[in-house]
JSON list of C-alpha atoms in Angstrom, two decimals:
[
{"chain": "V", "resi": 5, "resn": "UNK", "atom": "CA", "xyz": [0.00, 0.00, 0.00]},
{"chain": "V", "resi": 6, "resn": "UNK", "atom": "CA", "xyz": [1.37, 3.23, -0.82]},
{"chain": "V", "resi": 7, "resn": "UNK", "atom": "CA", "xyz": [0.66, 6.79, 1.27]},
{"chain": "V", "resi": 8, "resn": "UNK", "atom": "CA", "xyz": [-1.16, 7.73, -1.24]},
{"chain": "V", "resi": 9, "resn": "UNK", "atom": "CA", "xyz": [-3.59, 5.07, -0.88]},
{"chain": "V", "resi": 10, "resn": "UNK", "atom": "CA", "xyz": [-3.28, 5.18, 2.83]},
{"chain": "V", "resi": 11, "resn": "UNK", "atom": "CA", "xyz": [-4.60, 8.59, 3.13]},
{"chain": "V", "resi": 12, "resn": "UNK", "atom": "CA", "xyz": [-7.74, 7.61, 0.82]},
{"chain": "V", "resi": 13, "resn": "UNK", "atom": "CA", "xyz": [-8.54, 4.87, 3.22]},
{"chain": "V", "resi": 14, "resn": "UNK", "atom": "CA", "xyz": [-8.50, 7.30, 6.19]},
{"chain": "V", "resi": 15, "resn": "UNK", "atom": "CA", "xyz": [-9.84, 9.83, 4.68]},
{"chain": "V", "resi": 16, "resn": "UNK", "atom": "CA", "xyz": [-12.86, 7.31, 3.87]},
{"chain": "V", "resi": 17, "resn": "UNK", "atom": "CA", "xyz": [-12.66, 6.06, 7.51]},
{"chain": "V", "resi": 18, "resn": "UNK", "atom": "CA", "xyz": [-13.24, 9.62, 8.71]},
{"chain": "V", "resi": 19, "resn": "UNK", "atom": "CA", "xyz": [-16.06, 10.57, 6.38]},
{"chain": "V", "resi": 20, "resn": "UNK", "atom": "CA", "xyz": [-17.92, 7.35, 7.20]},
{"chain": "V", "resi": 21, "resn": "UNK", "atom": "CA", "xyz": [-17.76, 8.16, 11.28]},
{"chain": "V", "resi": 22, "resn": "UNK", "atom": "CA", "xyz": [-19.34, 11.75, 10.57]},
{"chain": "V", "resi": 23, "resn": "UNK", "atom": "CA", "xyz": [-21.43, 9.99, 8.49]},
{"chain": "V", "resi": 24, "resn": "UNK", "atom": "CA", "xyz": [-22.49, 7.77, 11.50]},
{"chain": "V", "resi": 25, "resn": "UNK", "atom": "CA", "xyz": [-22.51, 10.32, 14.20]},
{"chain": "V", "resi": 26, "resn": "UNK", "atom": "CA", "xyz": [-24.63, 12.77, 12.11]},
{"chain": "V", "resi": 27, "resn": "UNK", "atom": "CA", "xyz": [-26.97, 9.71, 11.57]},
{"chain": "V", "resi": 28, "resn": "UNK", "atom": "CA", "xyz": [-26.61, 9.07, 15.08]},
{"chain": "V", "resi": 29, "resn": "UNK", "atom": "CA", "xyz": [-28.07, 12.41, 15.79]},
{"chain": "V", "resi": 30, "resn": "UNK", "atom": "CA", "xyz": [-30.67, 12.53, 12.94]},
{"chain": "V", "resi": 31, "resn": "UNK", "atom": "CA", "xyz": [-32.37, 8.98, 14.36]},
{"chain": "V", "resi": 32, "resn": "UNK", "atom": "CA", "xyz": [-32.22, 10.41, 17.85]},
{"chain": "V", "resi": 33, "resn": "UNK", "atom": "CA", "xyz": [-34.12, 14.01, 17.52]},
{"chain": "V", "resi": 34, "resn": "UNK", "atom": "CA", "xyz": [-36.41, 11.93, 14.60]},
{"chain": "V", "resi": 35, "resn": "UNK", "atom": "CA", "xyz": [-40.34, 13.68, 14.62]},
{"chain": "V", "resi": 36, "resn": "UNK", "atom": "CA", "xyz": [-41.88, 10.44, 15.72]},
{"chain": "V", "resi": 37, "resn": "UNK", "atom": "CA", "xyz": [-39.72, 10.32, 18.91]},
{"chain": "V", "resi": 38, "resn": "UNK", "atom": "CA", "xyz": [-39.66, 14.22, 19.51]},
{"chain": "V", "resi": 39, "resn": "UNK", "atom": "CA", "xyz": [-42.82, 13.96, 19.35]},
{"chain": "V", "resi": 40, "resn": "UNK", "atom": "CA", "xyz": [-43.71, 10.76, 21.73]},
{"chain": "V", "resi": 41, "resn": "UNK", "atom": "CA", "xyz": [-40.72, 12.62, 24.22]},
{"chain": "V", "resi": 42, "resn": "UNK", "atom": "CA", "xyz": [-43.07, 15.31, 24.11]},
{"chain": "V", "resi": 43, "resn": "UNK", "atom": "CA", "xyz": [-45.89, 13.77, 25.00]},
{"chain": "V", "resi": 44, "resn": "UNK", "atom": "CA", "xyz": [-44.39, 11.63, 28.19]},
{"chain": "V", "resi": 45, "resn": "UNK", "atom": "CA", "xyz": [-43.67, 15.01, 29.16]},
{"chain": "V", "resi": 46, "resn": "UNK", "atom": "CA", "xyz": [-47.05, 16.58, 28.84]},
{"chain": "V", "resi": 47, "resn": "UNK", "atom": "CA", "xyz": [-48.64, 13.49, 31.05]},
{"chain": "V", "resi": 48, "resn": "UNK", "atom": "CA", "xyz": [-45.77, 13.37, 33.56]},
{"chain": "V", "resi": 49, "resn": "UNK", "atom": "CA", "xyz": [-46.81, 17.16, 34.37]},
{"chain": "V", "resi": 50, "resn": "UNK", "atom": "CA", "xyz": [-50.23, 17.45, 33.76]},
{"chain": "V", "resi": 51, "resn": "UNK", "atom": "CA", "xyz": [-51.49, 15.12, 36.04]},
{"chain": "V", "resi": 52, "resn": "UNK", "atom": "CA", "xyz": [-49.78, 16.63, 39.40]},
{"chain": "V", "resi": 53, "resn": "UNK", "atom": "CA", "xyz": [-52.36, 18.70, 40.06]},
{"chain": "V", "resi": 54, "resn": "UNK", "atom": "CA", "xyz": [-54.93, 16.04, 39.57]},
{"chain": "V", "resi": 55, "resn": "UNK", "atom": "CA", "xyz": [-55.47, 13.77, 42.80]},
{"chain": "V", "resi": 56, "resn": "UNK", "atom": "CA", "xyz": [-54.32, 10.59, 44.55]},
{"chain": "V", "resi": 57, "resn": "UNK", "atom": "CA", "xyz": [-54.85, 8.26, 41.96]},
{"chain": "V", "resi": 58, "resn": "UNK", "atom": "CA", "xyz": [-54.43, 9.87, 39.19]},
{"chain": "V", "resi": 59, "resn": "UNK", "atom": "CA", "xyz": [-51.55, 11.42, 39.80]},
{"chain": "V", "resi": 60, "resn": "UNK", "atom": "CA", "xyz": [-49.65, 8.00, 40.18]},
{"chain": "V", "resi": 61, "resn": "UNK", "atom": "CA", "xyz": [-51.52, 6.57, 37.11]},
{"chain": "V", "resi": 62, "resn": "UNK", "atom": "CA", "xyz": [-50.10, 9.91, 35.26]},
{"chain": "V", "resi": 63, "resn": "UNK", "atom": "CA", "xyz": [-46.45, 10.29, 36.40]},
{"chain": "V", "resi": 64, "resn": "UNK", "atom": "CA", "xyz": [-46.03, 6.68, 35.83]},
{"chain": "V", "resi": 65, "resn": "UNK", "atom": "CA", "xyz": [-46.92, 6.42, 32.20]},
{"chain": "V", "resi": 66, "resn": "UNK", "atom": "CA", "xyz": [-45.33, 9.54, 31.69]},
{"chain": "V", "resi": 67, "resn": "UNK", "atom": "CA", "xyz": [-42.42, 8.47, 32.65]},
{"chain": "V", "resi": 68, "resn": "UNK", "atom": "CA", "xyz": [-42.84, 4.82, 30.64]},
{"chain": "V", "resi": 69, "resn": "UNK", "atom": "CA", "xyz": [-43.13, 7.17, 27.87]},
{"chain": "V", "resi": 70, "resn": "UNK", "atom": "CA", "xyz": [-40.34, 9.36, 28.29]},
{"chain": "V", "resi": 71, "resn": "UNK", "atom": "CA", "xyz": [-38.03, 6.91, 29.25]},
{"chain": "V", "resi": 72, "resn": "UNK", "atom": "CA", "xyz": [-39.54, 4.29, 27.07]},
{"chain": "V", "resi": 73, "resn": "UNK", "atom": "CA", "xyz": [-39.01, 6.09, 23.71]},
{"chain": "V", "resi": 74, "resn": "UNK", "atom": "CA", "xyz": [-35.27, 6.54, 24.45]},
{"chain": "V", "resi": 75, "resn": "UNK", "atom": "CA", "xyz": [-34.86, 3.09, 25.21]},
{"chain": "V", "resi": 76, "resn": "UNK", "atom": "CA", "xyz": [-36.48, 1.32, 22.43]},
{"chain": "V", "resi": 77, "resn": "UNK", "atom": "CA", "xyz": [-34.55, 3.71, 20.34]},
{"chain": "V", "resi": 78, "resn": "UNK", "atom": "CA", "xyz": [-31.58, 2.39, 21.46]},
{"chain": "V", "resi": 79, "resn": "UNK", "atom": "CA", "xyz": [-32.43, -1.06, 21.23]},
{"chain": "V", "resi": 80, "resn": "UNK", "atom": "CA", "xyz": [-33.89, -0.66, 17.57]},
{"chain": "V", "resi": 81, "resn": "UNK", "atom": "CA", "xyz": [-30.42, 1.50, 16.77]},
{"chain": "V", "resi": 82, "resn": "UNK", "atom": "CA", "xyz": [-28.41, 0.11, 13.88]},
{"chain": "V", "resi": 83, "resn": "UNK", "atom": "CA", "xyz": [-25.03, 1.33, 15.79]},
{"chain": "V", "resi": 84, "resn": "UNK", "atom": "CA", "xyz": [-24.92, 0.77, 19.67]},
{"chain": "V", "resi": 85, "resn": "UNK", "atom": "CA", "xyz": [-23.02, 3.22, 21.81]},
{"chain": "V", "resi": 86, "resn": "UNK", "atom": "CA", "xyz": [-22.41, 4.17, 25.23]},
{"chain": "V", "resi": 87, "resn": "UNK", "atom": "CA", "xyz": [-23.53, 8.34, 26.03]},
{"chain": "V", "resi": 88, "resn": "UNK", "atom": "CA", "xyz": [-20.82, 9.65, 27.32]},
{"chain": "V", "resi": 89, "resn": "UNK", "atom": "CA", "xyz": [-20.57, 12.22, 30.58]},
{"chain": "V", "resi": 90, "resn": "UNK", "atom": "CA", "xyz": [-21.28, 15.39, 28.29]},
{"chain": "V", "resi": 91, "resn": "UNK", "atom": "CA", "xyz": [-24.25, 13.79, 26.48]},
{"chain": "V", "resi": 92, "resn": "UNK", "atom": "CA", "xyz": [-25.71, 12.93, 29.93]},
{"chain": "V", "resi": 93, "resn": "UNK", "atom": "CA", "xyz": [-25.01, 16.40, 31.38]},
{"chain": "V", "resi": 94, "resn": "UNK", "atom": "CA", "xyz": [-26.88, 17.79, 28.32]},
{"chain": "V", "resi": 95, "resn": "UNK", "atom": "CA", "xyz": [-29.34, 15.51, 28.87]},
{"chain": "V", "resi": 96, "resn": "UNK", "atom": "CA", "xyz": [-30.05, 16.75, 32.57]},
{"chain": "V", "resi": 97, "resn": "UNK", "atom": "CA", "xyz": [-29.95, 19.87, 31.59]},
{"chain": "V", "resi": 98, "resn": "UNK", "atom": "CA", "xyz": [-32.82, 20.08, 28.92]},
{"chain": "V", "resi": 99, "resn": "UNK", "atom": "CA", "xyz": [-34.66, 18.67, 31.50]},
{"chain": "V", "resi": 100, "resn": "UNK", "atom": "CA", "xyz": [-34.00, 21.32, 34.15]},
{"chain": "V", "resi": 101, "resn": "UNK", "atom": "CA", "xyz": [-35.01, 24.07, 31.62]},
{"chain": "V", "resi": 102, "resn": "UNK", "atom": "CA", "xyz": [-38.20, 22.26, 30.91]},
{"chain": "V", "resi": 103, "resn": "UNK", "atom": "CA", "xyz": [-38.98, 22.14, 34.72]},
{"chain": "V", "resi": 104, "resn": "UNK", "atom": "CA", "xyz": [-38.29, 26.02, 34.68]},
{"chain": "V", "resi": 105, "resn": "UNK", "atom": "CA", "xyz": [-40.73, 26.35, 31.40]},
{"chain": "V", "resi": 106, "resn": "UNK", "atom": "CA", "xyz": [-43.12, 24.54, 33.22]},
{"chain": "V", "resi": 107, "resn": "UNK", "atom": "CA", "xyz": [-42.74, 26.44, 36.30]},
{"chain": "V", "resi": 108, "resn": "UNK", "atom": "CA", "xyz": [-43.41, 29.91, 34.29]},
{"chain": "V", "resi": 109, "resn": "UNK", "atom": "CA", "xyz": [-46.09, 28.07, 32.72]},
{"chain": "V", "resi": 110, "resn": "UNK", "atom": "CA", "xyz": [-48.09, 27.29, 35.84]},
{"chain": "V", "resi": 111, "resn": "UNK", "atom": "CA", "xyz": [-46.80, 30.77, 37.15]},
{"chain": "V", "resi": 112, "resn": "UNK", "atom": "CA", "xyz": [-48.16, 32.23, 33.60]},
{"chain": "V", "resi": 113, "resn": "UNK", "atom": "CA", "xyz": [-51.37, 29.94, 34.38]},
{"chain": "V", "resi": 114, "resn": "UNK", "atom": "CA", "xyz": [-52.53, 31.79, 37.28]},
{"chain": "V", "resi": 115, "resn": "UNK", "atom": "CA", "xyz": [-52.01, 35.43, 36.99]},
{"chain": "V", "resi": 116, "resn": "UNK", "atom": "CA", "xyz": [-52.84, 35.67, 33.17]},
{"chain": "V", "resi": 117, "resn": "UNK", "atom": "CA", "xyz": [-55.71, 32.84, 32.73]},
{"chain": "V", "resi": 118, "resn": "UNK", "atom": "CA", "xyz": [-56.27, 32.99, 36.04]},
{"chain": "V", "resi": 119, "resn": "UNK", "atom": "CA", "xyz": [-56.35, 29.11, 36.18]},
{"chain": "V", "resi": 120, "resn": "UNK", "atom": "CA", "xyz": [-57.35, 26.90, 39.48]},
{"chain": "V", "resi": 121, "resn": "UNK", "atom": "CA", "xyz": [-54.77, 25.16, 41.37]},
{"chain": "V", "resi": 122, "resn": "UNK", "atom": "CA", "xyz": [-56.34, 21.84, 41.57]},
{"chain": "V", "resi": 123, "resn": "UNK", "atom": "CA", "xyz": [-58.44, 19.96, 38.37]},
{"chain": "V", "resi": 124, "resn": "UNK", "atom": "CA", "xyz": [-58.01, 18.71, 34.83]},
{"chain": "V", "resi": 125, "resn": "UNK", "atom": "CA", "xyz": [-58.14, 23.02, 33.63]},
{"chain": "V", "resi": 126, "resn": "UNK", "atom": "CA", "xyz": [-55.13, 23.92, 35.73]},
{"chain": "V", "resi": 127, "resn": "UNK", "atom": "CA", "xyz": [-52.43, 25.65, 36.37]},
{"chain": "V", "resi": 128, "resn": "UNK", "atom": "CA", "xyz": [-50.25, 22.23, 35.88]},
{"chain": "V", "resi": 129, "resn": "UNK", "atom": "CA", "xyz": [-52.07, 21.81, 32.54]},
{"chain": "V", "resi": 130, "resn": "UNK", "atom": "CA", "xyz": [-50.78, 24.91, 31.38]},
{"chain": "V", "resi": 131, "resn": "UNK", "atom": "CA", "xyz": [-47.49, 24.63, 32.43]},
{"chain": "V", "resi": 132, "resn": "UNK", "atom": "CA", "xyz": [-47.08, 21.49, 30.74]},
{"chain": "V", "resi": 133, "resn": "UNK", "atom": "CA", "xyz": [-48.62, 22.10, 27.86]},
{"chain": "V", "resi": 134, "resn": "UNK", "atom": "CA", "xyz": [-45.93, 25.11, 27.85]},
{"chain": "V", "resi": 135, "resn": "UNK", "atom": "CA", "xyz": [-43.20, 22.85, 28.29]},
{"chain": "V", "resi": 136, "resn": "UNK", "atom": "CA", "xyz": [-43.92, 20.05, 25.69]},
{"chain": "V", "resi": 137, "resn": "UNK", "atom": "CA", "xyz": [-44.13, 22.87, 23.29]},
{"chain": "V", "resi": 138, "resn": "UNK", "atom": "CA", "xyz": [-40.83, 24.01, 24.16]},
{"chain": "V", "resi": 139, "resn": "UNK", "atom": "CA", "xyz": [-39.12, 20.75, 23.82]},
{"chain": "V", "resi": 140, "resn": "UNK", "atom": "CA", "xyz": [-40.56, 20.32, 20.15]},
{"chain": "V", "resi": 141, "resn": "UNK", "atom": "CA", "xyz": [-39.92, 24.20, 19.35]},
{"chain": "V", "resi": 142, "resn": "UNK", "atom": "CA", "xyz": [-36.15, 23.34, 20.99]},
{"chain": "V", "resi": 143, "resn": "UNK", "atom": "CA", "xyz": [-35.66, 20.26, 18.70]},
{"chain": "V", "resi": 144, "resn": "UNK", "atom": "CA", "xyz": [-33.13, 22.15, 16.16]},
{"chain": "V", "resi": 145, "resn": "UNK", "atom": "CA", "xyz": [-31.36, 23.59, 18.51]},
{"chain": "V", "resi": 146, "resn": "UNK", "atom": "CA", "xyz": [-30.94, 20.33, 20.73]},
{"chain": "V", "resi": 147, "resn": "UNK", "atom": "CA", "xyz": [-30.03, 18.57, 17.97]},
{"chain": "V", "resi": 148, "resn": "UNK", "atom": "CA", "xyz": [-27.17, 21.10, 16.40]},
{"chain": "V", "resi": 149, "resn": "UNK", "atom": "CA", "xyz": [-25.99, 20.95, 20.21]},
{"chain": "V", "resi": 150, "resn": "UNK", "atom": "CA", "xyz": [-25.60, 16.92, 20.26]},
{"chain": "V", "resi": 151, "resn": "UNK", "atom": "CA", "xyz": [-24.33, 17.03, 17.12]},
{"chain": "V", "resi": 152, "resn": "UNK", "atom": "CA", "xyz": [-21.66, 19.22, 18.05]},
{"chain": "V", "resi": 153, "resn": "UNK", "atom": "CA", "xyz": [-21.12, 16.90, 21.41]},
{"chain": "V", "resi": 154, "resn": "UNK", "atom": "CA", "xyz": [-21.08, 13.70, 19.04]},
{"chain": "V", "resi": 155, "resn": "UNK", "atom": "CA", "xyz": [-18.46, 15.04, 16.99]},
{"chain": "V", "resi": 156, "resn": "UNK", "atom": "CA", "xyz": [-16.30, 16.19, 19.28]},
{"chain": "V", "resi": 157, "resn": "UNK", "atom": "CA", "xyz": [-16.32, 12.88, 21.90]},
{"chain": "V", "resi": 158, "resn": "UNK", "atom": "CA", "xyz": [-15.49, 10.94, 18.35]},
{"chain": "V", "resi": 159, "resn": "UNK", "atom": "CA", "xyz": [-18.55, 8.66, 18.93]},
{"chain": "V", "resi": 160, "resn": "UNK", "atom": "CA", "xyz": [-17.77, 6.55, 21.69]},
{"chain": "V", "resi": 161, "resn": "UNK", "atom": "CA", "xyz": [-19.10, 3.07, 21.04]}
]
């Protein structure tokens, strides 16, 4: 093998693994599971201001559905990999913004709509109605973010 043909093959090797990694990224902020994120969101917080058993029923398939989604992702993903520290800390901190979002919201919920504290109409409804819009309106910008983590932790596998 000659350099020549050396630096072709790694050159090829490189462009593949962006390949990959932007893939990567593209599967993981897809519509379907934005959307289905977005949604275990909405029923995780709606239901807190709800009552004793619905509450439960609520935060618990909320959180089958937030959690689920990412997890049969990864188990239907064509390349496996471990997230590494920054993805998680990115991770945790989406979150944390949506609590605040839905903390304005409910905030926003009572002194402009003027919404009870306590029912299906209320200010918990709001507030995560609020948030799941944010995470879908945030989807470009979450996803030029992990790309940008991806790329620079080469990919773990």
């Amino acid at each position: 093998m000659n350099p020549h043909d050396a630096r072709t093959a790694l050159a090829d090797i490189n462009r593949l693994q962006d390949a990959t990694r932007d893939e990567i990224v593209r599967r993981a902020y897809a519509t379907p599971r934005v959307l289905g994120v977005a949604l275990g969101l909405f029923l995780a917080l709606a239901v807190i201001d709800l009552g004793r058993p619905w509450t439960f029923a609520g935060l618990a398939l909320g959180f089958v559905l937030y959690a689920g989604v990412g997890v049969l992702y990864e188990y239907r993903a064509s390349v496996q990999r471990r997230p590494t520290t920054r993805e998680l800390t990115y991770h945790t901190a989406v979150l944390a913004v949506m609590m605040v979002v839905f903390s304005v919201g409910r905030i926003l919920g009572f002194a402009i709509l003027g919404l009870p504290a306590h029912g299906l109409w209320s200010q918990a409804m709001a507030g995560a109605v609020l948030a799941a819009v944010a995470y879908v309106a945030a989807t470009p910008l979450n996803r030029w973010v992990m790309r940008s983590i991806v790329r620079q932790d080469g990919g773990r596998r």
